[in-house]
Coordinates of C-alpha atoms and ligand atoms in Angstrom, one line a residue:
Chain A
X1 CA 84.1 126.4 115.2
X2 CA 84.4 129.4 112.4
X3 CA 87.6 130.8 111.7
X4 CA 87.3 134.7 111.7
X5 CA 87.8 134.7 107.8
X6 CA 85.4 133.0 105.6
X7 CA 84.8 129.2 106.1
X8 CA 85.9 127.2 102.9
X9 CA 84.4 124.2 102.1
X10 CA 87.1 121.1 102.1
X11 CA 87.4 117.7 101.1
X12 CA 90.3 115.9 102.7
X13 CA 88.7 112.5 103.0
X14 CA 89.7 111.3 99.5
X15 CA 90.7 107.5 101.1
X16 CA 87.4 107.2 102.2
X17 CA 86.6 108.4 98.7
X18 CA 86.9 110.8 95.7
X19 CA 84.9 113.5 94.2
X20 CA 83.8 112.4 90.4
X21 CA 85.9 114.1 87.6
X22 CA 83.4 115.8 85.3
X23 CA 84.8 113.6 82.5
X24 CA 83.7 110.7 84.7
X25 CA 80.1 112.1 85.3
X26 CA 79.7 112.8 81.4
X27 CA 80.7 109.3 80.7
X28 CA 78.0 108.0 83.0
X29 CA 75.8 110.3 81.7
X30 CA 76.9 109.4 78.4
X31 CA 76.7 105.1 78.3
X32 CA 73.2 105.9 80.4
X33 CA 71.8 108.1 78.1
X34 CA 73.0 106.8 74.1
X35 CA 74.5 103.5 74.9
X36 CA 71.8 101.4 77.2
X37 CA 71.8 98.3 75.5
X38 CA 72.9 95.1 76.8
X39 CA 76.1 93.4 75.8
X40 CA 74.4 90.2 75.9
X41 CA 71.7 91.2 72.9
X42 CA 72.8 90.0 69.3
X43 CA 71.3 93.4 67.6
X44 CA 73.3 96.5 67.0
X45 CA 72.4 98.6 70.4
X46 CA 73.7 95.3 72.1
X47 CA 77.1 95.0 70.5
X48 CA 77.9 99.0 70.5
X49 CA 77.6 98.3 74.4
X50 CA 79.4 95.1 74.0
X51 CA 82.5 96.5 72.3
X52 CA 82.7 99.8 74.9
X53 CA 82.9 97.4 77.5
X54 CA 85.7 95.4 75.8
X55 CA 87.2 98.8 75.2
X56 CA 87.1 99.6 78.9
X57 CA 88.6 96.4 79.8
X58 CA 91.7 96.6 77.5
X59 CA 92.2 99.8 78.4
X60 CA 92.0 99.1 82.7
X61 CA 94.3 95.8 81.6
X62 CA 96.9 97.9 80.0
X63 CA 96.9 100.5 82.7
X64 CA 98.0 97.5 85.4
X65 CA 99.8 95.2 82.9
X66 CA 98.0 92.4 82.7
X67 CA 95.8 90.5 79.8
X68 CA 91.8 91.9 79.3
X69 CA 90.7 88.5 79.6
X70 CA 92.4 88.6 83.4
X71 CA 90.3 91.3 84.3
X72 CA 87.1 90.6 85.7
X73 CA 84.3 93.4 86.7
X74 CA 83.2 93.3 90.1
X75 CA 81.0 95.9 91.9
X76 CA 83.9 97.2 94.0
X77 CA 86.7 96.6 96.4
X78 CA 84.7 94.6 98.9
X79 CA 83.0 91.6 96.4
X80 CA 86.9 91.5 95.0
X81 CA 89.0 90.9 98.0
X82 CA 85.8 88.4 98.7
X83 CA 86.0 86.5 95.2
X84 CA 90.2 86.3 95.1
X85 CA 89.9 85.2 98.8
X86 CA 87.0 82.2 98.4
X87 CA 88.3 80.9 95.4
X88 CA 91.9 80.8 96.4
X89 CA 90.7 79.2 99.6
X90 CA 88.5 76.7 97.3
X91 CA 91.3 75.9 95.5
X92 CA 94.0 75.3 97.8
X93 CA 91.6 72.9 99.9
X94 CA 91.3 71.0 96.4
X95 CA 95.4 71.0 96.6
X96 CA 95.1 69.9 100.5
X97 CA 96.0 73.1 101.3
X98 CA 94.4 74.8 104.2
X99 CA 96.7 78.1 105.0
X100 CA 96.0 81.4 104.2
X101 CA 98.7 84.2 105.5
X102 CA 97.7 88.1 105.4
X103 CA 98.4 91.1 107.7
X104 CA 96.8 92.3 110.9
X105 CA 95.6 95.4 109.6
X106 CA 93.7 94.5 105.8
X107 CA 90.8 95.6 105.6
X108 CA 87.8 94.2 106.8
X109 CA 85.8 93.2 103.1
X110 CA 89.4 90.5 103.4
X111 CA 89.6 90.4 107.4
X112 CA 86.2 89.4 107.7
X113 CA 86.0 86.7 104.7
X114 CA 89.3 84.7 106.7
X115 CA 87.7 84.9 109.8
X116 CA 84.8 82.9 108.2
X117 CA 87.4 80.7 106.6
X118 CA 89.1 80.7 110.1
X119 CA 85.7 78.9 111.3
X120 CA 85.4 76.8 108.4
X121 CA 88.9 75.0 109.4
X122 CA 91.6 77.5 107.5
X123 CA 94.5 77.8 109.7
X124 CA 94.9 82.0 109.0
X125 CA 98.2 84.0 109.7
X126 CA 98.4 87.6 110.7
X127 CA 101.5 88.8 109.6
X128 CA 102.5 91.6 112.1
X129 CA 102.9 95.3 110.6
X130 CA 105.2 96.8 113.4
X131 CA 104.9 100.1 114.3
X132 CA 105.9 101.7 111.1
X133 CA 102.8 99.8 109.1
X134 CA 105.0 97.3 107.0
X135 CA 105.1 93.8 106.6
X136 CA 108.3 92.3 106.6
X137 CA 109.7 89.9 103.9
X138 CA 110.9 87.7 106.4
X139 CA 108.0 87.1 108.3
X140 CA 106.5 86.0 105.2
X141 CA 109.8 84.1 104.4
X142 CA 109.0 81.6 107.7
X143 CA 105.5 81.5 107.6
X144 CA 104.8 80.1 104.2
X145 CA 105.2 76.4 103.8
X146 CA 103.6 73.6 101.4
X147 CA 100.6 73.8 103.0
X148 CA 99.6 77.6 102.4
X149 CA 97.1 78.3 99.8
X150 CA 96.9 81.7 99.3
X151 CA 99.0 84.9 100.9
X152 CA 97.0 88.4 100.5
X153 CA 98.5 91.2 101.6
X154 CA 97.0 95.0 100.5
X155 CA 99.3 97.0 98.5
X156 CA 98.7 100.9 101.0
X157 CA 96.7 100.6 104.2
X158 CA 93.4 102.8 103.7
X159 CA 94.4 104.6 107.6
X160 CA 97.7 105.1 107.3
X161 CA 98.8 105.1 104.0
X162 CA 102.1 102.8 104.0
X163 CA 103.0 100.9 100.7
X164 CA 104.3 97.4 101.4
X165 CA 106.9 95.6 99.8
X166 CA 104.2 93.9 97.3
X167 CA 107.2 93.0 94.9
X168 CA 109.5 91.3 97.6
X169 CA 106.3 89.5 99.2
X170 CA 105.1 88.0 95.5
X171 CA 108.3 86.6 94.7
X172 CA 108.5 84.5 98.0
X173 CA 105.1 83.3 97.0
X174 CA 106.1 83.0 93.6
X175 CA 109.2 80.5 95.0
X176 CA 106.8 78.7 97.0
X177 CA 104.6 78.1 94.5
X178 CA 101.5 80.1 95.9
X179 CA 99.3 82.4 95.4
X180 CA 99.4 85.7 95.8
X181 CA 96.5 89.0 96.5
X182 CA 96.4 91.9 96.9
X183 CA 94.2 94.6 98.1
X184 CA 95.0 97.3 95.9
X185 CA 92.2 99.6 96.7
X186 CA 94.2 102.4 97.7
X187 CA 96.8 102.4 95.0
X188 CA 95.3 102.3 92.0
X189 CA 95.3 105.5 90.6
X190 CA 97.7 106.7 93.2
X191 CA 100.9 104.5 92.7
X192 CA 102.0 103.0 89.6
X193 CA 101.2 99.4 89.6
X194 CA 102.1 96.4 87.3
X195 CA 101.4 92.9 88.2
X196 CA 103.8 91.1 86.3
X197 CA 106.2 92.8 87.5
X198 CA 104.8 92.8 91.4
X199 CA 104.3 89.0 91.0
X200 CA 101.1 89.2 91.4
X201 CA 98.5 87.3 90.6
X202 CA 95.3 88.5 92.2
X203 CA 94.5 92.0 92.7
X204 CA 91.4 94.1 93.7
X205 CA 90.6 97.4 92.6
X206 CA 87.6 100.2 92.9
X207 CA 86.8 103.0 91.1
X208 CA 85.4 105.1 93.6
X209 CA 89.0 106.1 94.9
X210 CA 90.3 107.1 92.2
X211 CA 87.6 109.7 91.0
X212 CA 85.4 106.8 89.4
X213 CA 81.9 106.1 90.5
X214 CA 80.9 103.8 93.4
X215 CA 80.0 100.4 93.5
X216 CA 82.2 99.3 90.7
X217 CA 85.5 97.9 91.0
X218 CA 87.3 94.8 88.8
X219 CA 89.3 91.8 90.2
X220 CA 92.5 91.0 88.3
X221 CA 93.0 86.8 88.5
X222 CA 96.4 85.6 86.7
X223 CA 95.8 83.2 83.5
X224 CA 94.9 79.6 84.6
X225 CA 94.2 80.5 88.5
X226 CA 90.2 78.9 88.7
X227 CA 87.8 81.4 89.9
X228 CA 84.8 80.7 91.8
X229 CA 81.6 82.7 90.9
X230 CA 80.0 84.4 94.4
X231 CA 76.8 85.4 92.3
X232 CA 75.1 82.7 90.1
X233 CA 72.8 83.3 87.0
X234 CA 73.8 84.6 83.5
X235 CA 77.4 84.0 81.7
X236 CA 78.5 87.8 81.8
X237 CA 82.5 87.6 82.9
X238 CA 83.1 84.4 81.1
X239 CA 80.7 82.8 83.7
X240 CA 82.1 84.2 86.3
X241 CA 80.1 87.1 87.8
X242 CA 76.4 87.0 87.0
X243 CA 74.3 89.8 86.3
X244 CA 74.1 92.7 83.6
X245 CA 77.0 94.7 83.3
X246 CA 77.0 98.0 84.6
X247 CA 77.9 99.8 81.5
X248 CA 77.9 103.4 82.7
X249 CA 80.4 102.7 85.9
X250 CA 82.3 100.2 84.0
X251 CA 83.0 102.8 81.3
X252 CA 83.6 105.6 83.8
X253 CA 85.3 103.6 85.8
X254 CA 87.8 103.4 82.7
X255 CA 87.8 107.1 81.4
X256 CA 89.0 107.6 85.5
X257 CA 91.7 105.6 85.1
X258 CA 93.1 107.0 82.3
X259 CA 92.8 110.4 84.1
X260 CA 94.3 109.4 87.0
X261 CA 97.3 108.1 85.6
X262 CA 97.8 111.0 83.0
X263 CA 101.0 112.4 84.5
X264 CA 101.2 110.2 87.7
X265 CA 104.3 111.4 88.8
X266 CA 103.7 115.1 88.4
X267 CA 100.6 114.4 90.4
X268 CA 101.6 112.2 93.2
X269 CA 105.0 114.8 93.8
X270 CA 101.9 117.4 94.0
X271 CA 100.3 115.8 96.3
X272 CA 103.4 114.8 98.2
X273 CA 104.7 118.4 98.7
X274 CA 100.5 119.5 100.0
X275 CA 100.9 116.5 102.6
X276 CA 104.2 117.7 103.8
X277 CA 103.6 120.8 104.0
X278 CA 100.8 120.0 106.4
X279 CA 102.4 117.5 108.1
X280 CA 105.1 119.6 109.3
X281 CA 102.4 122.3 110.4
X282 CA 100.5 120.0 112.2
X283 CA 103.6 118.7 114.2
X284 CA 104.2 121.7 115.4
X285 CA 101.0 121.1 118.1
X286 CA 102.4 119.7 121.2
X287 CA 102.1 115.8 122.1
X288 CA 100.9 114.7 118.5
X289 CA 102.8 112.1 116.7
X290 CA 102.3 111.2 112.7
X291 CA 101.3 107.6 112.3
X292 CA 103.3 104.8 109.8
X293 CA 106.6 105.0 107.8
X294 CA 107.0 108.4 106.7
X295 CA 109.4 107.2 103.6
X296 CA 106.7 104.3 102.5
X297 CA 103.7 106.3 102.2
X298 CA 100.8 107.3 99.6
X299 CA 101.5 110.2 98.6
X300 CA 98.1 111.9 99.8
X301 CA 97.9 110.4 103.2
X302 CA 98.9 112.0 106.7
X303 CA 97.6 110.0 109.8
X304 CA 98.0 112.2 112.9
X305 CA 97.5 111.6 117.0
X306 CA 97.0 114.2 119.2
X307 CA 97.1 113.3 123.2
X308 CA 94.1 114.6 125.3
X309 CA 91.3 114.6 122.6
X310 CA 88.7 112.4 121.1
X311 CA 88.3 111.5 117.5
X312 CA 84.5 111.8 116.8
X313 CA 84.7 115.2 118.7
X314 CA 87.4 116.4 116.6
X315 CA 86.0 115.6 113.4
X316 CA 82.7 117.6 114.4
X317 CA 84.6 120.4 115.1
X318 CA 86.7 120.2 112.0
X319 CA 83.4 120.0 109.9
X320 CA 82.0 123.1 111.6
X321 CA 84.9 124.4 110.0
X322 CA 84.6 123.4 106.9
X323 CA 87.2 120.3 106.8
X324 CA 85.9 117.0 106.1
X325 CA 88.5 114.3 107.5
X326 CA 88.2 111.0 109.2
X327 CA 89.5 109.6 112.4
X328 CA 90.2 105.9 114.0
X329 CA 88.7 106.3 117.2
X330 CA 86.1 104.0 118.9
X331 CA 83.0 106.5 118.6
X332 CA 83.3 106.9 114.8
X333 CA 83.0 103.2 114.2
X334 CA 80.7 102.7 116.6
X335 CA 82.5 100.0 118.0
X336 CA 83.9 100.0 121.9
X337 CA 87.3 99.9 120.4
X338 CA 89.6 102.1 118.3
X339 CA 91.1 101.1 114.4
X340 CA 92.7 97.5 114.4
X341 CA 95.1 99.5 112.2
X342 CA 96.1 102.1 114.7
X343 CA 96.4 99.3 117.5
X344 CA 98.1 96.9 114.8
X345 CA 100.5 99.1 114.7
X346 CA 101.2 99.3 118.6
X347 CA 99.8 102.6 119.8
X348 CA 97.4 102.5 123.4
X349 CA 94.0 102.8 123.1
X350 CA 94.0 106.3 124.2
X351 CA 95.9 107.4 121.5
X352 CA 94.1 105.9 119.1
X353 CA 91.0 107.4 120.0
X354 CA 92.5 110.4 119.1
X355 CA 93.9 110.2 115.7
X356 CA 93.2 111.9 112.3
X357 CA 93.3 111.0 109.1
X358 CA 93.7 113.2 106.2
X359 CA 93.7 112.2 102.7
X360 CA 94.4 114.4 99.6
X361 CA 94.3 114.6 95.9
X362 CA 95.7 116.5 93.2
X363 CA 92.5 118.6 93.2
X364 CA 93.5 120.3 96.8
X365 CA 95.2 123.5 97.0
X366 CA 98.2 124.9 99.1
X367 CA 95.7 127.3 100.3
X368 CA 93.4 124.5 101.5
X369 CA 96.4 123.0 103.4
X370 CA 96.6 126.7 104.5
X371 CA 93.3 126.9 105.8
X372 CA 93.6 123.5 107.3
X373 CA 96.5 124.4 109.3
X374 CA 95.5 127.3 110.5
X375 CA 91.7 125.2 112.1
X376 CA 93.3 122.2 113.0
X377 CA 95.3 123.5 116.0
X378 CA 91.9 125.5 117.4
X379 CA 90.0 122.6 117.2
X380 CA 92.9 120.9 119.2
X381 CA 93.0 123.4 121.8
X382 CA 89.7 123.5 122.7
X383 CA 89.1 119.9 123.2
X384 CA 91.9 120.2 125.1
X385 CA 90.3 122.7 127.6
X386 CA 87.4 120.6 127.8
X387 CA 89.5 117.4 128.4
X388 CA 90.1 115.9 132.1
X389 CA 93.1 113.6 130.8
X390 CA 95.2 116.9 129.2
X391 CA 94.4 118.8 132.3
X392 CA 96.1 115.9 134.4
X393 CA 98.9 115.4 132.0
X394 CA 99.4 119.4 132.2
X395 CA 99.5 119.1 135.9
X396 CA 101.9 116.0 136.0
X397 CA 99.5 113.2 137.4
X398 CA 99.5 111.7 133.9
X399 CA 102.2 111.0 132.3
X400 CA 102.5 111.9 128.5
X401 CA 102.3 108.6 126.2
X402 CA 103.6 110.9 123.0
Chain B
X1 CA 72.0 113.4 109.8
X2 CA 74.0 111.8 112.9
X3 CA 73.0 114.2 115.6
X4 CA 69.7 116.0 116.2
X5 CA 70.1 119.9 116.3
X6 CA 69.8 119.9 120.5
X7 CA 72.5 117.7 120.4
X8 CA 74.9 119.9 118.4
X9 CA 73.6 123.2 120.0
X10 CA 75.2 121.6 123.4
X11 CA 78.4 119.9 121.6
X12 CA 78.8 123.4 119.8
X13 CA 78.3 125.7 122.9
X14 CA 78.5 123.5 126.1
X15 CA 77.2 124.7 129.4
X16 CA 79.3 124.7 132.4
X17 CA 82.0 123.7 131.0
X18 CA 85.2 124.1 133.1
X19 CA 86.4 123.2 136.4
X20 CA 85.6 124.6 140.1
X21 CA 88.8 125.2 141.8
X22 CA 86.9 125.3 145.5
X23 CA 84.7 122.1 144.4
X24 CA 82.8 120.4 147.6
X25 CA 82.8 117.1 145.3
X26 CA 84.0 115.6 142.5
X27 CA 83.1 112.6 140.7
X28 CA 85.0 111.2 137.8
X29 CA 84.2 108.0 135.7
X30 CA 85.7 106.0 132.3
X31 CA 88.5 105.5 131.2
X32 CA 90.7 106.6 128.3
X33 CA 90.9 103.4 127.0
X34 CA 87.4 103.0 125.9
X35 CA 87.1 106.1 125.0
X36 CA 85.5 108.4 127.6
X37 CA 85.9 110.1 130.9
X38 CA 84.1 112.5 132.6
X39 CA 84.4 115.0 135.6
X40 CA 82.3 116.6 137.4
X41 CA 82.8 119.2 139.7
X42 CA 80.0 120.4 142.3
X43 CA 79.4 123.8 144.5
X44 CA 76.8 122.2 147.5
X45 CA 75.2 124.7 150.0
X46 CA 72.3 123.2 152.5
X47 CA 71.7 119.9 150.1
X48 CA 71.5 121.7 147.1
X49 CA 73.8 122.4 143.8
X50 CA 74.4 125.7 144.0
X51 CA 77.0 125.3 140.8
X52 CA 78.3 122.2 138.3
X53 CA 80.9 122.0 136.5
X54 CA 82.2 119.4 133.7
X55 CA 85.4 118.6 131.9
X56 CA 84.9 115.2 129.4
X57 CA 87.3 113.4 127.1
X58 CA 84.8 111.5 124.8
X59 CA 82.7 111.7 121.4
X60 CA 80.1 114.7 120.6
X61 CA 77.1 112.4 122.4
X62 CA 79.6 112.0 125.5
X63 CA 80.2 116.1 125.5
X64 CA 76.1 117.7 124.4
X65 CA 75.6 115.0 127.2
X66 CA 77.6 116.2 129.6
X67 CA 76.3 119.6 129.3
X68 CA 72.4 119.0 129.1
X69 CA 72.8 116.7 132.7
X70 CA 74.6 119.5 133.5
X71 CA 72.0 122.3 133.0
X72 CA 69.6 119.9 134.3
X73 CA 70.8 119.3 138.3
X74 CA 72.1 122.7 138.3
X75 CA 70.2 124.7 141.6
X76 CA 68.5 121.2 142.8
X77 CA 68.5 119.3 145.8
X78 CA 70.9 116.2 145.9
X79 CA 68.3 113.7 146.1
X80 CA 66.2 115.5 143.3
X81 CA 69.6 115.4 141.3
X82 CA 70.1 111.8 142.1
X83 CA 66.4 111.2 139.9
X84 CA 68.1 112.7 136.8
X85 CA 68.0 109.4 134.8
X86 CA 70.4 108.9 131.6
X87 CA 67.4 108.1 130.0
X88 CA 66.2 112.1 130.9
X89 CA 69.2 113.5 129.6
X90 CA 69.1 111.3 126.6
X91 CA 65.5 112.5 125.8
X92 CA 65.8 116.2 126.7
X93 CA 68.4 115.8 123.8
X94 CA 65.7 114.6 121.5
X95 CA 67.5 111.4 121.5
X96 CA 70.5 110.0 120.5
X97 CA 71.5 107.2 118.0
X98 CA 71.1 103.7 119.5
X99 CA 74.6 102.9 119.2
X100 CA 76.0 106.3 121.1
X101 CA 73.7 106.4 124.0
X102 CA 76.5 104.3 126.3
X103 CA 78.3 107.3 125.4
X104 CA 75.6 109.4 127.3
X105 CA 75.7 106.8 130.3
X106 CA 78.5 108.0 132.0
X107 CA 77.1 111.4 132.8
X108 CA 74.9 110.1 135.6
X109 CA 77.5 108.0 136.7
X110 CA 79.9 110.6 137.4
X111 CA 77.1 113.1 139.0
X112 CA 76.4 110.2 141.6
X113 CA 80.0 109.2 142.3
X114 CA 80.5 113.5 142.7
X115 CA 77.0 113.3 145.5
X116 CA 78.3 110.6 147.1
X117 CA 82.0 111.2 147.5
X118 CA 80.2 114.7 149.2
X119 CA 78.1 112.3 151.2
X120 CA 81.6 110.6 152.4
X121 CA 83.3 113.8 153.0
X122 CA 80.2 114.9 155.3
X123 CA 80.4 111.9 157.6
X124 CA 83.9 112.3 157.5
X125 CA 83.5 115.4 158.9
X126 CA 80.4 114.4 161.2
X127 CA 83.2 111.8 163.0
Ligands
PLP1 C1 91.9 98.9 101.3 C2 90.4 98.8 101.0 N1 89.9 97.6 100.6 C3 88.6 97.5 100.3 C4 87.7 98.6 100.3 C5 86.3 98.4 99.9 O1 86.0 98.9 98.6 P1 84.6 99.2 98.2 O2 84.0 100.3 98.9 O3 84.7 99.5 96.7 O4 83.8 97.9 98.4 C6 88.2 99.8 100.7 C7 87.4 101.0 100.8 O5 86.6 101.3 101.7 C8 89.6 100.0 101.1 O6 90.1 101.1 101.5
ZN2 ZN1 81.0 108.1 122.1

């Protein structure tokens, strides 16, 4: 699938995950290269690596508003939603507490730690998402009881992009006296956060999607929650996560930060307008529908569905052309089924299967968005010539679902 | 890499791709709801396919699929055409990942259901 002009080369899957800053690739370079020692030695090389780290960690505190010695560095998203979830569990069943309430579409580094706890006794509650992707306060509001030990709820869904009332949700916890996570993967970097003023008091980050390296995250864990160690050995992390520190990412994984948030809200109405701009070009194909709350959204993500056509067949095409996207459908998981998320949020498998996601930064372009535009509806319409479902909905012995 | 070149050549620039308007049979399998369906249309004079044709709703192993079973029981007798194994396609494809070859299963399924749907119509006609 070439256009008739030249193909560009484009990068629209930042949610999967981002493209290094050069800052961020000097600074590995930089605490590789000059600054290898280890924290943990006594001599000078040792304690020059010691006090970056420190640096790093006051810094990442400040940026969410929370203490450095809440801050714990982890080795990404994935062992953080695992760590807040275990030891909250581990603590609540101290507490005779066995019930853990999230949402049906988390991702699965939390879904797949409760439904281990689900077999180890927890009682676990999906809170539903609707079809707009939000959680409701409510829900929350008559699920929780004395015997609920931890609520974790992510801050934006990784598919569809829609922010949940993280706020609203942490004071109802905060009432009921427990505790409260949150997956916030996606919006670091992209949406201001501060957990004192969220109520919250676990939180899970990674660097890799907000122009960091991969494979290093940090887990925020409010003063005087107990946290359990998943990796036993040395005392690194105030005994709580074994293992020489990463240096390099945790130092890049700072100097990203900072970068990201330099002008946030220059950078998210950027990214807002780019998004928009597509969206409302992409609508324009017939029978496609835009995915989640269109008001409650990052900033950089558009989630599509177009009737007729397959996912994994539509990404292909897309990256002949250039475009590097993702999409929810069975064949790109490989799985039999589509995205929990897209079906958490109510739409029929054969929708699903043909959705697209598209996830910007501030380093795109309007003429990327442009270019974009101009592929997406070819790749569309020939899928749709090849596809036995669009020719019966175009001949009326299917009926349209969009 | 996911696919093997053979495989993209046939998702890039599928053969007999399309429908046949005047089809002696056609055989359709799947679903939409896990993810695949495919068509097939067939031209039959004196036992053999004289022209195939596919539509398919499914992932880029369902489609380079659909067009390699394609080429491959195009201008042979039925019952030669009824031999064409998954596994064939599959291998004239120089393989597939492990986890997408139920993707390339339907292919045969839907050339059999065309034949015999043909094979119904005949006695139908026989009567
Ligand atoms: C919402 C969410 N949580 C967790 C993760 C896992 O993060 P990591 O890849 O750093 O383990 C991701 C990224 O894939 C994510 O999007
Ligand atoms: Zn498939």
């Amino acid at each position: 699938m070439q256009s008739k002009g030249e193909t560009m080369k484009i990068y629209a899957d930042n949610a999967a995950t981002t493209k290094p800053t050069k800052k961020v690739i000097e600074t590995l370079m930089h605490y590789t290269e000059q600054v290898f020692g280890n924290p943990s030695s006594l001599y000078t090389t040792g304690q020059i690596a010691k006090d970056a780290l420190e640096d790093a960690r006051e810094r990442i505190a400040k940026h969410i508003g929370c203490m450095p010695n809440e801050l714990y560095f982890t080795s990404g998203g994935s062992e953080s939603d695992n760590q807040a979830i275990m030891s909250a569990a581990q603590n609540g069943l101290k507490n005779g507490k066995n019930k853990i309430i999230s949402s049906t579409f988390e991702h699965h580094a939390v879904l797949h730690v409760l439904e281990n706890l689900g077999k180890q006794g927890f009682e676990i509650v999906l809170l539903p998402v609707y079809e707009d992707g939000i959680v409701r306060v409510e829900d929350l509001e008559n699920a929780i009881d004395d015997k609920t030990a931890l609520v974790t709820i992510m801050t934006a869904n990784n598919e569809i992009g829609t922010i949940q009332p993280i706020k609203q949700l942490g004071e109802v916890c905060k009432r009921h006296n427990v505790v409260f996570h949150t997956d916030a993967v996606q919006a670091v970097g992209h949406l201001p956060i501060n957990v004192k003023e969220q109520n919250i008091d676990m939180l899970s980050l990674s660097a890799h999607k907000f122009h960091g390296p991969k494979g290093i995250g940090a887990l925020y864990v409010k003063k005087g929650i107990s946290l359990q160690s998943l990796i036993g050995g040395g005392a690194q992390e105030r005994r709580k996560r074994a293992g020489t520190e990463n240096v390099p990412g945790i130092m890049a994984m700072a100097a990203a930060l900072d970068e990201a948030l330099e002008n946030l809200d220059n950078k998210m109405a950027y990214v807002a307008n780019l998004r928009d701009s597509l969206q409302k070009e992409l609508s324009k194909i017939p029978y496609s529908k835009v995915n989640g709350n269109l008001d409650n959204r990052l900033p950089g993500i558009l989630n599509i569905c177009f009737e007729g056509v397959e996912g994994e067949a539509m990404l292909l095409y897309t990256d002949d052309a250039g475009i590097s996207v993702s999409s929810g459908s069975a064949c790109t998981s490989g799985d039999l089924d589509p995205s929990h998320v897209l079906l958490a949020i109510g739409l029929p498998h054969e929708i699903a299967h043909g959705s697209m996601r598209i996830s910007l930064c501030d380093k795109n372009t309007m003429e990327e968005i442009e270019y974009i535009a101009q592929n997406v509806p070819k790749v569309i319409e020939r899928l749709r010539i090849m596809s036995p479902i669009w020719k019966d909905l175009q001949e009326g012995k299917k009926e349209h679902v969009i | 890499m996911l696919y093997s070149e053979k495989v993209f050549d046939h998702f890039r620039f599928p053969r007999n791709m399309g429908e046949i308007a005047d089809a002696d049979a056609i055989g359709e399998v799947g679903n939409a709801k896990c993810g695949d369906i495919m068509r097939i249309y067939l031209k039959i004079d004196n036992e053999v396919i004289t022209d195939i044709k596919f539509q398919t709703f499914g992932c880029g192993s369902a489609i380079a699929a659909s067009s390699m079973a394609t080429e491959m029981v195009k201008g042979k007798r039925l019952d030669e055409a009824l031999q064409v194994t998954n596994k064939a396609v599959v291998e004239a494809l120089d393989g597939l990942p492990k986890n997408k070859v139920h993707c390339s299963v339907l292919v045969e399924e839907a050339i059999k259901e065309a034949i015999n749907n043909y094979r119904k119509s005949q006695e139908n006609k026989a009567e």
